[in-house]
């Protein structure tokens, strides 16, 4: 039985990882800045040890990591900025090294190590490099585009009008993964440390064009849905970072060996996009 500290435990990736580890019978320290919130209460109800931790408070990280076997680390610039994400990620890695943890699994982004020029990929790559140099056993898992993002934001706004509004050409393929699959794969990596230490693995569970995504959403919603390409200029007017990401998706693409992952790690229970879409409560989301 492992004792795994999980950052971002009240978010999508951290929450999925915490639940997968608890289901497998491991001890989870759910680290969060909001230990009294409803998401923290839900994890507590599943058996997690919820602890306060703040990336800007190294002492809180030291206390939260003391005595743990491993760490699942997730960082984000959204809600802060790229420089803050990089600084916080390095602080977290340093705390893990100081605690002499046996394994750190950092979740990055597919292709973040390829010089994409996408700001929030570059920040993750900087944290990856810091992790490699920290002297702690490490693994980097690097998810492709998140299926879960299709249940919020401008996707929902468009679906209310029967449109899948997405800033990519209709026939351009994109590799995708659900938060549940990220959590299941992270849990697998943490449980099979010797197999995965020192490896960086891009992960995805499906590959679809926007046209095919619209078809899957149409089936899940039970009403017509058509893809509409959102101009990149529209995205750029709101976020240079996201515009750079979608430009990369459309021009270079996220090639991930989906078939190989499904073949080599069937225990993850990889979801297709249709699986994911069918499991969403669309009436509630669209109300």
Short mmCIF file of C-alpha atoms in Angstrom, two decimals:
data_model
loop_
_atom_site.label_atom_id
_atom_site.label_comp_id
_atom_site.label_asym_id
_atom_site.label_seq_id
_atom_site.Cartn_x
_atom_site.Cartn_y
_atom_site.Cartn_z
CA UNK A 1 0.00 0.00 0.00
CA UNK A 2 1.41 3.35 -1.09
CA UNK A 3 0.92 6.75 0.51
CA UNK A 4 0.59 9.15 -2.42
CA UNK A 5 0.36 12.91 -2.14
CA UNK A 6 -1.86 14.28 -4.92
CA UNK A 7 -1.76 17.95 -5.86
CA UNK A 8 -4.72 19.48 -7.65
CA UNK A 9 -6.80 16.86 -5.85
CA UNK A 10 -9.98 18.94 -6.12
CA UNK A 11 -9.44 19.46 -9.85
CA UNK A 12 -10.00 17.20 -12.86
CA UNK A 13 -6.64 15.40 -13.19
CA UNK A 14 -5.74 15.30 -9.51
CA UNK A 15 -9.25 14.26 -8.52
CA UNK A 16 -9.30 11.43 -11.06
CA UNK A 17 -5.88 10.23 -9.87
CA UNK A 18 -6.93 10.36 -6.22
CA UNK A 19 -10.08 8.35 -6.94
CA UNK A 20 -8.18 5.74 -8.97
CA UNK A 21 -5.61 5.28 -6.19
CA UNK A 22 -8.27 5.02 -3.50
CA UNK A 23 -10.15 2.44 -5.55
CA UNK A 24 -6.92 0.43 -5.80
CA UNK A 25 -6.56 0.47 -2.01
CA UNK A 26 -3.80 3.05 -1.57
CA UNK A 27 -3.58 5.90 0.92
CA UNK A 28 -4.12 9.30 -0.66
CA UNK A 29 -3.13 12.66 0.73
CA UNK A 30 -5.32 15.07 -1.18
CA UNK A 31 -3.47 18.40 -1.25
CA UNK A 32 -5.55 21.51 -1.79
CA UNK A 33 -5.65 25.19 -0.92
CA UNK A 34 -9.31 24.73 0.01
CA UNK A 35 -9.57 21.80 2.43
CA UNK A 36 -13.03 22.91 3.58
CA UNK A 37 -14.61 23.02 0.11
CA UNK A 38 -17.21 20.57 -1.25
CA UNK A 39 -14.71 18.83 -3.58
CA UNK A 40 -12.41 18.22 -0.61
CA UNK A 41 -15.34 16.90 1.41
CA UNK A 42 -16.18 14.47 -1.38
CA UNK A 43 -12.62 13.10 -1.39
CA UNK A 44 -12.68 12.86 2.39
CA UNK A 45 -15.84 10.80 2.07
CA UNK A 46 -13.97 8.38 -0.20
CA UNK A 47 -11.23 7.94 2.40
CA UNK A 48 -8.65 10.54 1.38
CA UNK A 49 -6.55 12.38 3.95
CA UNK A 50 -7.23 15.98 2.91
CA UNK A 51 -4.44 18.42 3.74
CA UNK A 52 -3.86 22.09 3.13
CA UNK A 53 -1.02 22.89 0.77
CA UNK A 54 -0.15 26.02 -1.18
CA UNK A 55 2.49 26.16 -3.92
CA UNK A 56 3.45 29.63 -2.69
CA UNK A 57 3.99 28.35 0.85
CA UNK A 58 6.95 25.93 0.88
CA UNK A 59 6.42 25.14 4.57
CA UNK A 60 2.91 23.84 3.81
CA UNK A 61 4.34 21.61 1.06
CA UNK A 62 7.04 20.27 3.37
CA UNK A 63 4.41 19.36 5.98
CA UNK A 64 2.08 17.79 3.41
CA UNK A 65 4.79 15.65 1.79
CA UNK A 66 6.54 14.44 4.94
CA UNK A 67 6.36 10.65 5.12
CA UNK A 68 4.69 10.17 1.72
CA UNK A 69 6.00 7.57 -0.73
CA UNK A 70 5.15 9.34 -3.97
CA UNK A 71 3.70 12.52 -5.47
CA UNK A 72 1.31 13.18 -8.32
CA UNK A 73 2.07 16.73 -9.46
CA UNK A 74 -0.11 18.93 -11.61
CA UNK A 75 0.32 22.64 -12.35
CA UNK A 76 -1.67 25.18 -14.34
CA UNK A 77 -1.21 28.76 -15.58
CA UNK A 78 -4.94 29.33 -15.86
CA UNK A 79 -6.04 31.56 -13.04
CA UNK A 80 -2.47 32.81 -12.65
CA UNK A 81 0.12 33.12 -15.44
CA UNK A 82 2.97 31.23 -17.10
CA UNK A 83 5.70 32.63 -14.85
CA UNK A 84 3.70 31.72 -11.75
CA UNK A 85 3.07 28.19 -12.99
CA UNK A 86 6.78 27.67 -13.65
CA UNK A 87 7.81 29.06 -10.27
CA UNK A 88 5.21 27.04 -8.40
CA UNK A 89 6.10 23.85 -10.28
CA UNK A 90 9.77 24.21 -9.44
CA UNK A 91 8.91 24.89 -5.79
CA UNK A 92 6.84 21.71 -5.71
CA UNK A 93 9.65 19.67 -7.28
CA UNK A 94 12.14 21.08 -4.77
CA UNK A 95 9.83 20.15 -1.89
CA UNK A 96 9.52 16.60 -3.27
CA UNK A 97 13.30 16.30 -3.51
CA UNK A 98 13.75 17.65 0.02
CA UNK A 99 11.22 15.09 1.28
CA UNK A 100 13.22 12.34 -0.49
CA UNK A 101 10.13 10.95 -2.16
CA UNK A 102 10.52 7.65 -3.98
CA UNK A 103 8.66 8.77 -7.11
CA UNK A 104 7.26 11.97 -8.61
CA UNK A 105 4.75 11.68 -11.46
CA UNK A 106 4.31 15.03 -13.19
CA UNK A 107 1.46 15.57 -15.63
CA UNK A 108 2.56 17.83 -18.46
CA UNK A 109 1.16 18.12 -22.00
CA UNK A 110 1.65 16.02 -25.12
CA UNK A 111 4.47 17.48 -27.27
CA UNK A 112 5.50 19.97 -24.55
CA UNK A 113 9.08 18.74 -25.02
CA UNK A 114 9.09 19.51 -28.76
CA UNK A 115 9.51 23.29 -28.85
CA UNK A 116 5.89 24.01 -29.68
CA UNK A 117 6.01 27.71 -28.87
CA UNK A 118 2.73 27.30 -26.98
CA UNK A 119 3.25 29.28 -23.75
CA UNK A 120 1.55 26.87 -21.34
CA UNK A 121 3.41 23.95 -22.96
CA UNK A 122 6.73 25.73 -22.60
CA UNK A 123 6.11 26.36 -18.89
CA UNK A 124 5.41 22.68 -18.35
CA UNK A 125 8.57 21.76 -20.24
CA UNK A 126 10.57 24.06 -17.94
CA UNK A 127 9.14 22.18 -14.94
CA UNK A 128 9.94 18.85 -16.63
CA UNK A 129 13.56 19.93 -17.03
CA UNK A 130 13.74 21.01 -13.39
CA UNK A 131 12.29 17.66 -12.33
CA UNK A 132 14.86 15.70 -14.36
CA UNK A 133 17.67 17.61 -12.62
CA UNK A 134 16.24 17.36 -9.10
CA UNK A 135 17.67 13.96 -8.22
CA UNK A 136 14.31 12.37 -7.45
CA UNK A 137 12.90 9.35 -9.36
CA UNK A 138 10.50 10.81 -11.91
CA UNK A 139 7.99 10.01 -14.63
CA UNK A 140 6.30 12.53 -16.92
CA UNK A 141 2.88 11.70 -18.33
CA UNK A 142 1.78 14.09 -21.03
CA UNK A 143 -1.93 14.13 -21.92
CA UNK A 144 -3.29 15.19 -25.29
CA UNK A 145 -6.34 17.49 -25.56
CA UNK A 146 -8.89 17.06 -22.76
CA UNK A 147 -12.28 15.61 -23.66
CA UNK A 148 -13.63 17.19 -20.48
CA UNK A 149 -13.15 20.67 -21.97
CA UNK A 150 -15.99 19.85 -24.37
CA UNK A 151 -18.44 19.99 -21.46
CA UNK A 152 -17.85 23.67 -20.77
CA UNK A 153 -16.97 27.08 -22.18
CA UNK A 154 -17.72 27.98 -25.76
CA UNK A 155 -18.51 24.36 -26.63
CA UNK A 156 -21.62 24.46 -24.46
CA UNK A 157 -22.53 27.90 -25.81
CA UNK A 158 -22.46 26.51 -29.35
CA UNK A 159 -24.22 23.24 -28.54
CA UNK A 160 -27.24 25.14 -27.27
CA UNK A 161 -27.66 26.29 -30.88
CA UNK A 162 -26.80 22.92 -32.44
CA UNK A 163 -23.24 23.93 -33.27
CA UNK A 164 -19.90 22.43 -32.27
CA UNK A 165 -17.84 25.61 -32.37
CA UNK A 166 -14.14 24.75 -32.40
CA UNK A 167 -11.10 26.61 -33.81
CA UNK A 168 -9.84 23.80 -36.05
CA UNK A 169 -10.53 22.76 -39.65
CA UNK A 170 -13.31 20.18 -40.00
CA UNK A 171 -11.06 17.36 -41.29
CA UNK A 172 -8.04 17.97 -39.04
CA UNK A 173 -7.44 15.06 -36.60
CA UNK A 174 -6.86 15.67 -32.89
CA UNK A 175 -5.85 13.18 -30.19
CA UNK A 176 -7.99 13.32 -27.06
CA UNK A 177 -8.13 11.93 -23.53
CA UNK A 178 -10.56 12.05 -20.61
CA UNK A 179 -9.57 13.10 -17.10
CA UNK A 180 -10.64 9.65 -15.90
CA UNK A 181 -8.09 8.01 -18.21
CA UNK A 182 -5.34 10.39 -17.08
CA UNK A 183 -6.09 9.45 -13.48
CA UNK A 184 -6.17 5.73 -14.23
CA UNK A 185 -2.89 5.88 -16.12
CA UNK A 186 -1.25 7.98 -13.41
CA UNK A 187 -2.34 5.45 -10.80
CA UNK A 188 -0.89 2.64 -12.92
CA UNK A 189 2.44 4.48 -13.21
CA UNK A 190 2.57 5.13 -9.46
CA UNK A 191 1.86 1.48 -8.70
CA UNK A 192 4.47 0.22 -11.21
CA UNK A 193 7.26 2.64 -10.40
CA UNK A 194 10.16 0.46 -11.54
CA UNK A 195 8.63 0.10 -15.00
CA UNK A 196 8.08 3.82 -15.52
CA UNK A 197 10.85 5.72 -13.69
CA UNK A 198 12.83 7.93 -16.05
CA UNK A 199 10.23 7.82 -18.81
CA UNK A 200 8.20 10.53 -20.53
CA UNK A 201 4.99 9.27 -22.15
CA UNK A 202 2.49 11.17 -24.30
CA UNK A 203 -0.98 9.75 -23.66
CA UNK A 204 -4.32 9.82 -25.49
CA UNK A 205 -7.24 7.45 -25.85
CA UNK A 206 -8.90 8.51 -29.11
CA UNK A 207 -8.27 10.51 -32.27
CA UNK A 208 -11.06 12.33 -34.08
CA UNK A 209 -11.61 15.21 -36.48
CA UNK A 210 -13.96 18.04 -35.44
CA UNK A 211 -16.49 16.60 -37.90
CA UNK A 212 -16.39 13.24 -36.11
CA UNK A 213 -16.54 14.95 -32.70
CA UNK A 214 -19.68 16.76 -33.83
CA UNK A 215 -21.18 13.42 -34.93
CA UNK A 216 -20.45 11.86 -31.52
CA UNK A 217 -21.96 14.86 -29.75
CA UNK A 218 -25.04 14.62 -31.98
CA UNK A 219 -25.55 11.01 -30.89
CA UNK A 220 -24.99 11.82 -27.21
CA UNK A 221 -27.34 14.82 -27.26
CA UNK A 222 -29.96 13.20 -29.48
CA UNK A 223 -30.23 16.25 -31.71
CA UNK A 224 -28.40 17.70 -34.74
CA UNK A 225 -24.92 19.11 -34.14
CA UNK A 226 -22.72 20.56 -36.90
CA UNK A 227 -19.09 21.66 -36.66
CA UNK A 228 -18.40 25.35 -37.15
CA UNK A 229 -14.78 26.50 -37.36
CA UNK A 230 -14.13 29.40 -35.01
CA UNK A 231 -11.64 31.87 -36.55
CA UNK A 232 -8.25 31.77 -34.87
CA UNK A 233 -8.35 35.58 -34.70
CA UNK A 234 -11.36 35.30 -32.40
CA UNK A 235 -9.43 33.02 -30.06
CA UNK A 236 -6.35 35.25 -30.26
CA UNK A 237 -8.39 38.29 -29.23
CA UNK A 238 -9.12 36.47 -25.98
CA UNK A 239 -5.95 34.43 -25.40
CA UNK A 240 -2.67 34.42 -27.32
CA UNK A 241 -1.75 31.24 -25.45
CA UNK A 242 -4.82 29.25 -26.55
CA UNK A 243 -4.53 30.64 -30.09
CA UNK A 244 -0.95 29.34 -30.27
CA UNK A 245 -2.15 25.95 -29.04
CA UNK A 246 -4.93 25.64 -31.63
CA UNK A 247 -2.59 26.82 -34.37
CA UNK A 248 -0.19 24.03 -33.35
CA UNK A 249 -3.03 21.49 -33.33
CA UNK A 250 -4.04 22.50 -36.86
CA UNK A 251 -0.58 22.80 -38.43
CA UNK A 252 1.57 20.19 -36.65
CA UNK A 253 -0.94 18.13 -34.70
CA UNK A 254 -0.68 15.96 -31.60
CA UNK A 255 0.46 12.57 -32.80
CA UNK A 256 0.12 10.08 -29.94
CA UNK A 257 0.22 6.29 -30.28
CA UNK A 258 -3.36 5.62 -29.19
CA UNK A 259 -3.38 2.04 -30.50
CA UNK A 260 -0.10 1.24 -28.74
CA UNK A 261 -1.32 2.60 -25.42
CA UNK A 262 -4.54 0.61 -25.66
CA UNK A 263 -2.56 -2.53 -26.51
CA UNK A 264 0.10 -2.15 -23.79
CA UNK A 265 -2.04 -0.85 -20.92
CA UNK A 266 -5.57 -2.29 -21.31
CA UNK A 267 -6.13 -2.11 -17.54
CA UNK A 268 -6.52 1.66 -17.85
CA UNK A 269 -9.93 1.10 -19.46
CA UNK A 270 -9.36 3.80 -22.08
CA UNK A 271 -12.47 5.76 -23.11
CA UNK A 272 -13.36 6.71 -26.66
CA UNK A 273 -14.81 10.17 -27.16
CA UNK A 274 -18.19 8.55 -27.76
CA UNK A 275 -17.88 6.73 -24.41
CA UNK A 276 -17.07 10.00 -22.67
CA UNK A 277 -19.85 11.95 -24.41
CA UNK A 278 -22.45 9.28 -23.59
CA UNK A 279 -21.58 9.53 -19.88
CA UNK A 280 -22.21 13.28 -19.59
CA UNK A 281 -25.40 14.76 -18.20
CA UNK A 282 -26.04 17.01 -21.19
CA UNK A 283 -29.53 18.21 -20.12
CA UNK A 284 -28.02 19.54 -16.88
CA UNK A 285 -24.97 20.99 -18.61
CA UNK A 286 -27.05 22.76 -21.25
CA UNK A 287 -29.77 24.03 -18.92
#
